[in-house]
Coordinates of C-alpha atoms and ligand atoms in Angstrom, one line a residue:
X1 CA -32.4 -66.2 36.6
X2 CA -33.4 -63.9 33.6
X3 CA -31.8 -60.6 33.1
X4 CA -34.2 -57.5 34.8
X5 CA -36.9 -56.7 32.4
X6 CA -38.6 -54.1 32.6
X7 CA -42.1 -55.6 32.8
X8 CA -43.5 -59.1 32.9
X9 CA -47.7 -59.0 32.9
X10 CA -49.2 -62.3 33.7
X11 CA -52.2 -62.9 32.8
X12 CA -53.9 -63.3 28.9
X13 CA -57.4 -61.6 28.9
X14 CA -59.0 -58.9 27.3
X15 CA -57.1 -56.9 29.6
X16 CA -53.9 -58.5 29.9
X17 CA -53.9 -58.6 25.5
X18 CA -54.2 -55.0 25.7
X19 CA -51.8 -53.7 28.4
X20 CA -49.3 -56.1 25.9
X21 CA -50.4 -54.0 23.1
X22 CA -49.5 -50.9 24.7
X23 CA -46.6 -51.7 26.4
X24 CA -45.1 -53.2 23.2
X25 CA -46.0 -49.9 21.4
X26 CA -44.0 -48.3 24.2
X27 CA -41.1 -50.5 23.0
X28 CA -41.3 -51.6 26.4
X29 CA -40.6 -55.7 24.5
X30 CA -43.4 -57.1 27.5
X31 CA -43.2 -60.6 28.8
X32 CA -46.2 -62.4 29.1
X33 CA -47.5 -65.4 30.8
X34 CA -50.5 -66.1 28.7
X35 CA -51.1 -69.2 31.3
X36 CA -50.0 -73.4 30.4
X37 CA -54.1 -74.2 29.0
X38 CA -56.0 -71.3 29.7
X39 CA -54.4 -69.1 27.4
X40 CA -57.2 -66.2 26.2
X41 CA -59.2 -66.4 29.3
X42 CA -62.7 -66.5 30.0
X43 CA -63.8 -65.4 26.5
X44 CA -62.4 -68.7 25.1
X45 CA -65.0 -70.3 27.1
X46 CA -68.2 -67.9 25.0
X47 CA -69.0 -67.9 22.1
X48 CA -70.5 -65.1 19.5
X49 CA -69.6 -60.9 21.7
X50 CA -72.4 -59.1 20.0
X51 CA -71.0 -56.4 21.9
X52 CA -67.7 -55.8 21.5
X53 CA -67.5 -52.2 19.9
X54 CA -66.3 -52.5 16.1
X55 CA -67.5 -55.5 15.1
X56 CA -71.3 -55.4 13.8
X57 CA -71.6 -58.4 13.0
X58 CA -70.6 -59.7 16.3
X59 CA -67.2 -62.0 16.8
X60 CA -66.7 -65.1 18.1
X61 CA -65.6 -64.7 21.9
X62 CA -61.6 -67.1 20.8
X63 CA -61.5 -65.2 17.7
X64 CA -61.6 -62.3 19.5
X65 CA -58.6 -63.4 21.8
X66 CA -56.6 -64.8 19.0
X67 CA -56.7 -61.4 17.4
X68 CA -55.5 -59.7 20.6
X69 CA -53.0 -61.9 21.1
X70 CA -51.8 -62.1 17.4
X71 CA -51.7 -57.5 17.4
X72 CA -49.9 -57.9 20.8
X73 CA -47.6 -60.3 19.3
X74 CA -46.7 -57.9 16.7
X75 CA -45.7 -55.0 18.2
X76 CA -42.7 -57.6 20.1
X77 CA -44.9 -59.4 22.8
X78 CA -42.6 -62.6 24.0
X79 CA -45.4 -64.8 25.2
X80 CA -44.8 -67.5 28.4
X81 CA -47.5 -70.5 27.9
X82 CA -47.1 -71.3 31.6
X83 CA -48.7 -70.2 34.7
X84 CA -47.2 -68.2 37.3
X85 CA -46.9 -70.3 40.1
X86 CA -45.0 -68.3 42.4
X87 CA -44.6 -64.5 43.4
X88 CA -42.5 -61.8 45.0
X89 CA -43.4 -58.6 44.8
X90 CA -42.6 -56.7 47.2
X91 CA -39.5 -55.1 46.7
X92 CA -38.0 -53.2 43.9
X93 CA -37.4 -56.2 41.3
X94 CA -40.1 -58.6 41.2
X95 CA -39.7 -61.9 40.6
X96 CA -42.1 -64.3 39.1
X97 CA -41.6 -68.0 38.8
X98 CA -43.5 -70.2 36.6
X99 CA -45.0 -73.8 36.4
X100 CA -41.6 -74.6 34.8
X101 CA -39.6 -73.5 37.0
X102 CA -38.1 -70.9 35.3
X103 CA -38.0 -67.4 37.1
X104 CA -38.4 -63.3 35.3
X105 CA -37.2 -60.7 37.0
X106 CA -38.9 -57.1 36.5
X107 CA -39.4 -53.8 37.5
X108 CA -43.0 -52.8 36.7
X109 CA -45.4 -56.0 37.4
X110 CA -49.4 -56.2 35.6
X111 CA -51.9 -58.3 37.1
X112 CA -54.3 -59.5 34.9
X113 CA -55.2 -63.3 36.1
X114 CA -59.2 -62.5 35.8
X115 CA -61.8 -65.1 37.7
X116 CA -62.3 -68.1 37.8
X117 CA -65.4 -69.6 38.4
X118 CA -68.2 -69.9 41.7
X119 CA -69.4 -73.2 42.7
X120 CA -72.2 -74.1 44.8
X121 CA -70.7 -75.7 47.3
X122 CA -72.4 -79.2 46.7
X123 CA -69.8 -81.9 48.0
X124 CA -71.0 -83.9 44.3
X125 CA -70.6 -80.8 42.8
X126 CA -66.1 -81.4 42.1
X127 CA -66.7 -85.8 42.7
X128 CA -68.9 -85.7 39.2
X129 CA -67.7 -82.6 37.7
X130 CA -66.9 -83.8 34.3
X131 CA -69.7 -86.6 34.8
X132 CA -72.6 -84.6 34.2
X133 CA -71.4 -80.9 36.5
X134 CA -69.9 -78.2 34.2
X135 CA -69.1 -74.5 34.2
X136 CA -68.6 -74.2 30.5
X137 CA -71.7 -74.7 27.8
X138 CA -69.3 -73.5 24.9
X139 CA -66.9 -77.1 26.0
X140 CA -69.2 -79.6 27.2
X141 CA -72.9 -79.1 25.3
X142 CA -72.2 -81.1 22.7
X143 CA -72.4 -84.1 25.2
X144 CA -75.9 -83.3 25.8
X145 CA -77.8 -84.0 22.6
X146 CA -81.1 -84.9 23.3
X147 CA -81.4 -84.6 27.4
X148 CA -83.0 -82.8 29.4
X149 CA -80.6 -80.3 31.7
X150 CA -80.1 -77.7 33.8
X151 CA -78.9 -73.8 34.3
X152 CA -78.1 -72.6 37.4
X153 CA -78.1 -68.7 37.6
X154 CA -79.7 -66.0 36.4
X155 CA -76.9 -63.6 35.1
X156 CA -76.1 -62.7 31.7
X157 CA -74.3 -66.1 31.9
X158 CA -76.6 -68.0 32.8
X159 CA -79.1 -67.0 30.1
X160 CA -76.6 -67.4 27.6
X161 CA -75.2 -70.6 28.1
X162 CA -79.0 -71.3 28.8
X163 CA -79.6 -70.0 24.9
X164 CA -76.9 -71.9 23.9
X165 CA -77.7 -75.0 25.4
X166 CA -81.0 -75.7 23.5
X167 CA -79.0 -76.3 20.4
X168 CA -78.1 -79.6 22.4
X169 CA -80.4 -80.3 24.8
X170 CA -84.1 -81.8 24.9
X171 CA -85.1 -78.6 28.0
X172 CA -83.4 -76.8 29.9
X173 CA -84.7 -76.0 33.2
X174 CA -82.9 -72.5 34.1
X175 CA -83.5 -72.7 37.2
X176 CA -82.7 -69.2 39.9
X177 CA -83.1 -68.5 43.5
X178 CA -85.0 -65.4 42.7
X179 CA -88.0 -64.8 40.6
X180 CA -86.1 -61.7 38.7
X181 CA -83.1 -62.2 36.1
X182 CA -80.6 -59.6 37.1
X183 CA -79.5 -60.6 33.3
X184 CA -79.4 -57.9 30.3
X185 CA -83.2 -57.4 28.8
X186 CA -82.1 -58.9 25.2
X187 CA -80.8 -62.0 26.6
X188 CA -83.8 -62.2 28.7
X189 CA -86.1 -62.3 26.1
X190 CA -84.3 -64.7 24.0
X191 CA -84.6 -67.3 26.5
X192 CA -87.8 -66.5 27.1
X193 CA -89.3 -66.3 23.6
X194 CA -87.4 -70.1 23.1
X195 CA -89.5 -73.3 23.7
X196 CA -87.2 -75.8 25.1
X197 CA -86.0 -73.7 27.8
X198 CA -88.2 -73.9 31.5
X199 CA -88.1 -71.2 34.4
X200 CA -87.9 -72.8 37.6
X201 CA -87.7 -69.6 39.7
X202 CA -87.3 -69.5 43.3
X203 CA -85.2 -72.3 43.4
X204 CA -82.1 -73.7 45.1
X205 CA -80.1 -76.9 44.0
X206 CA -79.5 -78.2 47.6
X207 CA -78.3 -81.5 46.5
X208 CA -77.0 -83.4 42.9
X209 CA -77.9 -87.2 42.2
X210 CA -75.5 -89.7 40.8
X211 CA -72.8 -91.8 41.5
X212 CA -70.8 -91.9 38.9
X213 CA -73.2 -89.4 36.8
X214 CA -75.4 -86.9 37.5
X215 CA -78.7 -88.3 37.4
X216 CA -80.9 -85.8 39.1
X217 CA -80.6 -82.5 41.1
X218 CA -82.9 -82.0 44.3
X219 CA -84.5 -79.0 44.2
X220 CA -86.1 -76.6 47.4
X221 CA -87.8 -73.9 46.8
X222 CA -86.7 -71.0 48.7
X223 CA -90.6 -69.0 49.4
X224 CA -92.1 -72.6 50.7
X225 CA -89.3 -74.9 51.6
X226 CA -90.8 -77.7 49.7
X227 CA -88.4 -79.7 48.5
X228 CA -88.6 -82.3 45.4
X229 CA -86.3 -84.1 42.9
X230 CA -85.8 -83.5 39.1
X231 CA -84.4 -85.7 36.5
X232 CA -81.9 -84.9 34.3
X233 CA -78.4 -85.7 32.5
X234 CA -76.4 -82.1 33.1
X235 CA -75.9 -79.0 35.4
X236 CA -74.6 -76.5 34.4
X237 CA -73.7 -74.2 37.2
X238 CA -73.3 -70.1 36.0
X239 CA -73.4 -68.2 39.2
X240 CA -71.4 -65.8 38.5
X241 CA -67.3 -65.6 39.3
X242 CA -64.0 -65.6 41.9
X243 CA -60.9 -63.2 41.3
X244 CA -58.0 -65.6 40.5
X245 CA -56.0 -64.0 43.7
X246 CA -54.7 -67.0 45.5
X247 CA -51.2 -66.3 44.4
X248 CA -51.4 -62.3 46.0
X249 CA -52.3 -63.8 48.8
X250 CA -50.6 -61.8 52.0
X251 CA -48.3 -59.7 49.2
X252 CA -51.3 -57.4 48.0
X253 CA -53.9 -55.5 49.2
X254 CA -57.4 -57.3 48.8
X255 CA -60.9 -57.3 49.6
X256 CA -63.1 -59.3 51.6
X257 CA -64.1 -61.6 48.1
X258 CA -60.8 -61.5 47.0
X259 CA -60.1 -58.3 44.6
X260 CA -57.3 -56.8 44.0
X261 CA -57.9 -53.6 45.3
X262 CA -56.7 -50.8 43.2
X263 CA -56.3 -46.8 44.2
X264 CA -59.2 -45.1 42.6
X265 CA -59.1 -43.6 39.4
X266 CA -56.1 -45.4 38.5
X267 CA -54.4 -49.2 38.0
X268 CA -51.7 -48.9 41.1
X269 CA -51.8 -51.1 43.7
X270 CA -50.4 -50.6 47.6
X271 CA -46.9 -52.3 45.9
X272 CA -45.1 -49.5 43.5
X273 CA -44.7 -51.1 40.4
X274 CA -47.2 -53.2 41.2
X275 CA -50.9 -52.8 38.6
X276 CA -53.8 -54.5 38.4
X277 CA -56.4 -55.2 35.8
X278 CA -59.4 -56.6 34.3
X279 CA -61.5 -59.0 36.3
X280 CA -59.1 -59.4 39.2
X281 CA -60.4 -55.9 39.9
X282 CA -63.8 -55.2 38.8
X283 CA -66.7 -56.7 40.2
X284 CA -68.7 -54.3 39.0
X285 CA -68.4 -54.3 35.1
X286 CA -66.9 -57.3 34.3
X287 CA -67.1 -57.1 30.2
X288 CA -64.6 -57.8 27.8
X289 CA -64.5 -53.7 26.9
X290 CA -64.2 -52.3 29.9
X291 CA -61.4 -55.8 30.7
X292 CA -59.5 -54.3 27.5
X293 CA -59.5 -50.9 29.0
X294 CA -58.4 -51.3 32.6
X295 CA -55.8 -53.6 30.9
X296 CA -54.6 -49.9 28.9
X297 CA -54.8 -48.0 31.5
X298 CA -51.8 -49.8 33.5
X299 CA -50.0 -50.5 30.6
X300 CA -49.8 -46.2 31.0
X301 CA -49.7 -46.6 34.6
X302 CA -46.7 -49.3 33.7
X303 CA -44.8 -47.0 31.7
X304 CA -45.3 -43.6 33.7
X305 CA -43.8 -45.8 36.5
X306 CA -41.2 -47.1 34.5
X307 CA -40.2 -44.0 32.7
X308 CA -40.1 -42.0 36.3
X309 CA -37.0 -45.3 37.2
X310 CA -35.3 -44.0 33.4
X311 CA -36.6 -47.0 32.0
X312 CA -38.5 -45.7 28.3
X313 CA -37.6 -49.4 26.1
X314 CA -36.0 -52.7 26.4
Ligands
LIG1 P1 -74.0 -62.5 38.1 O1 -74.1 -61.5 37.0 O2 -73.1 -62.0 38.6 O3 -74.9 -63.4 38.4 C1 -74.6 -64.4 39.1 C2 -76.1 -65.2 39.0 O4 -76.4 -66.1 39.6 C3 -77.5 -64.3 40.0 O5 -78.5 -64.2 39.3 C4 -77.1 -64.4 41.4 O6 -78.7 -64.7 41.8 C5 -76.1 -66.1 40.9 N1 -76.1 -66.9 42.1 C6 -74.9 -66.1 42.4 N2 -74.3 -66.8 43.9 C7 -75.4 -67.9 43.9 C8 -75.8 -69.3 44.9 N3 -74.3 -69.6 45.3 N4 -76.7 -70.1 44.4 C9 -77.8 -69.6 43.4 N5 -77.4 -68.7 42.7 C10 -76.3 -68.3 42.7 O7 -72.8 -63.3 36.7 P2 -72.6 -63.6 35.1 O8 -73.5 -64.2 34.7 O9 -71.0 -64.6 34.9 O10 -72.4 -62.1 34.5 C11 -71.0 -61.9 35.5 C12 -70.3 -60.4 35.0 O11 -70.1 -60.9 33.1 C13 -72.2 -59.2 34.3 O12 -71.7 -58.0 34.5 C14 -72.2 -59.9 32.9 O13 -73.3 -59.0 32.7 C15 -72.0 -60.2 32.4 N6 -71.7 -61.3 31.3 C16 -71.7 -60.4 29.7 C17 -72.5 -61.4 28.8 C18 -72.4 -61.0 27.5 O14 -72.9 -59.6 27.4 N7 -72.2 -61.6 26.6 C19 -72.3 -62.5 29.3 C20 -71.9 -63.4 30.3 C21 -71.4 -62.5 31.1 P3 -79.4 -63.5 42.0 O15 -79.5 -62.7 40.9 O16 -80.1 -63.3 43.3 O17 -78.2 -62.4 43.1

């Protein structure tokens, strides 16, 4: 068991890294559990980020994350490249256990574990995952050179992925359950102008075909109920996210969808000394910049809490 730290941050997207920058500059020398394989969060699977203020020509998602990490490190953040696998947040001293069995004790904890990919819920989605079913265009797009593939969803993620995938695929079907996209106008226009993208409106994927690899999908028209098969070799699911709050069930107040409930106007949870930020809390805005903003708030809330306990530095 380690000594009692002022602050442990769990999660390494824009919210976790920003919390670390602020906490480290406040001399709290935070420990940040950045994950065993997924350090950097969802932006590590993104291409160009055009709307993060300060980068007029855009910046690649992974580069932005590396810069944030380096900034947090520069001020004294201590990184643990492992997952938090167990937490006890209830008492005055919080305990966090990592995947190697190391335990950390802290007076305050910032939760910044973000969100994971939402799944359609089809049986073949699991068995053919990595064999044609994917949730990450930047990771897997390369494998679909000159092939016909589909993206499912109607939000920014789906439209961005479809546009990106036209670099490789011969044809990209964008399958959406309604006849109107949720994605921002600029992204919609880019996709609509792309000759390789074909929109398939009012349509749900009700089955994925293939035994060892994807060979097609069965589609259902949501208006008429008609079904038909479509041949393709890849299906990219981009239908939103679910909060990564499994560790917290039974300890922290969550809403019905599993998002951590923070007190309005702050990052405080229902447990004293535990703060939450980023996509773990936010199902409305979900932008890199809003995650970074709430990461900053969480660090300031934690700093004030620790000061109220007489702790001003590590
Ligand atoms: P989203 O905005 O929640 O969109 C999810 C899409 O998937 C919706 O079109 C939804 O349909 C559809 N969907 C949900 N469940 C489904 C199901 N079971 N079967 C079929 N379709 C389903 O999620 P997102 O696109 O991942 O975006 C999340 C947030 O990140 C947004 O705030 C977005 O602006 C942001 N983002 C921004 C950028 C960028 O600015 N570069 C890039 C990616 C994401 P309905 O429309 O019918 O509900």
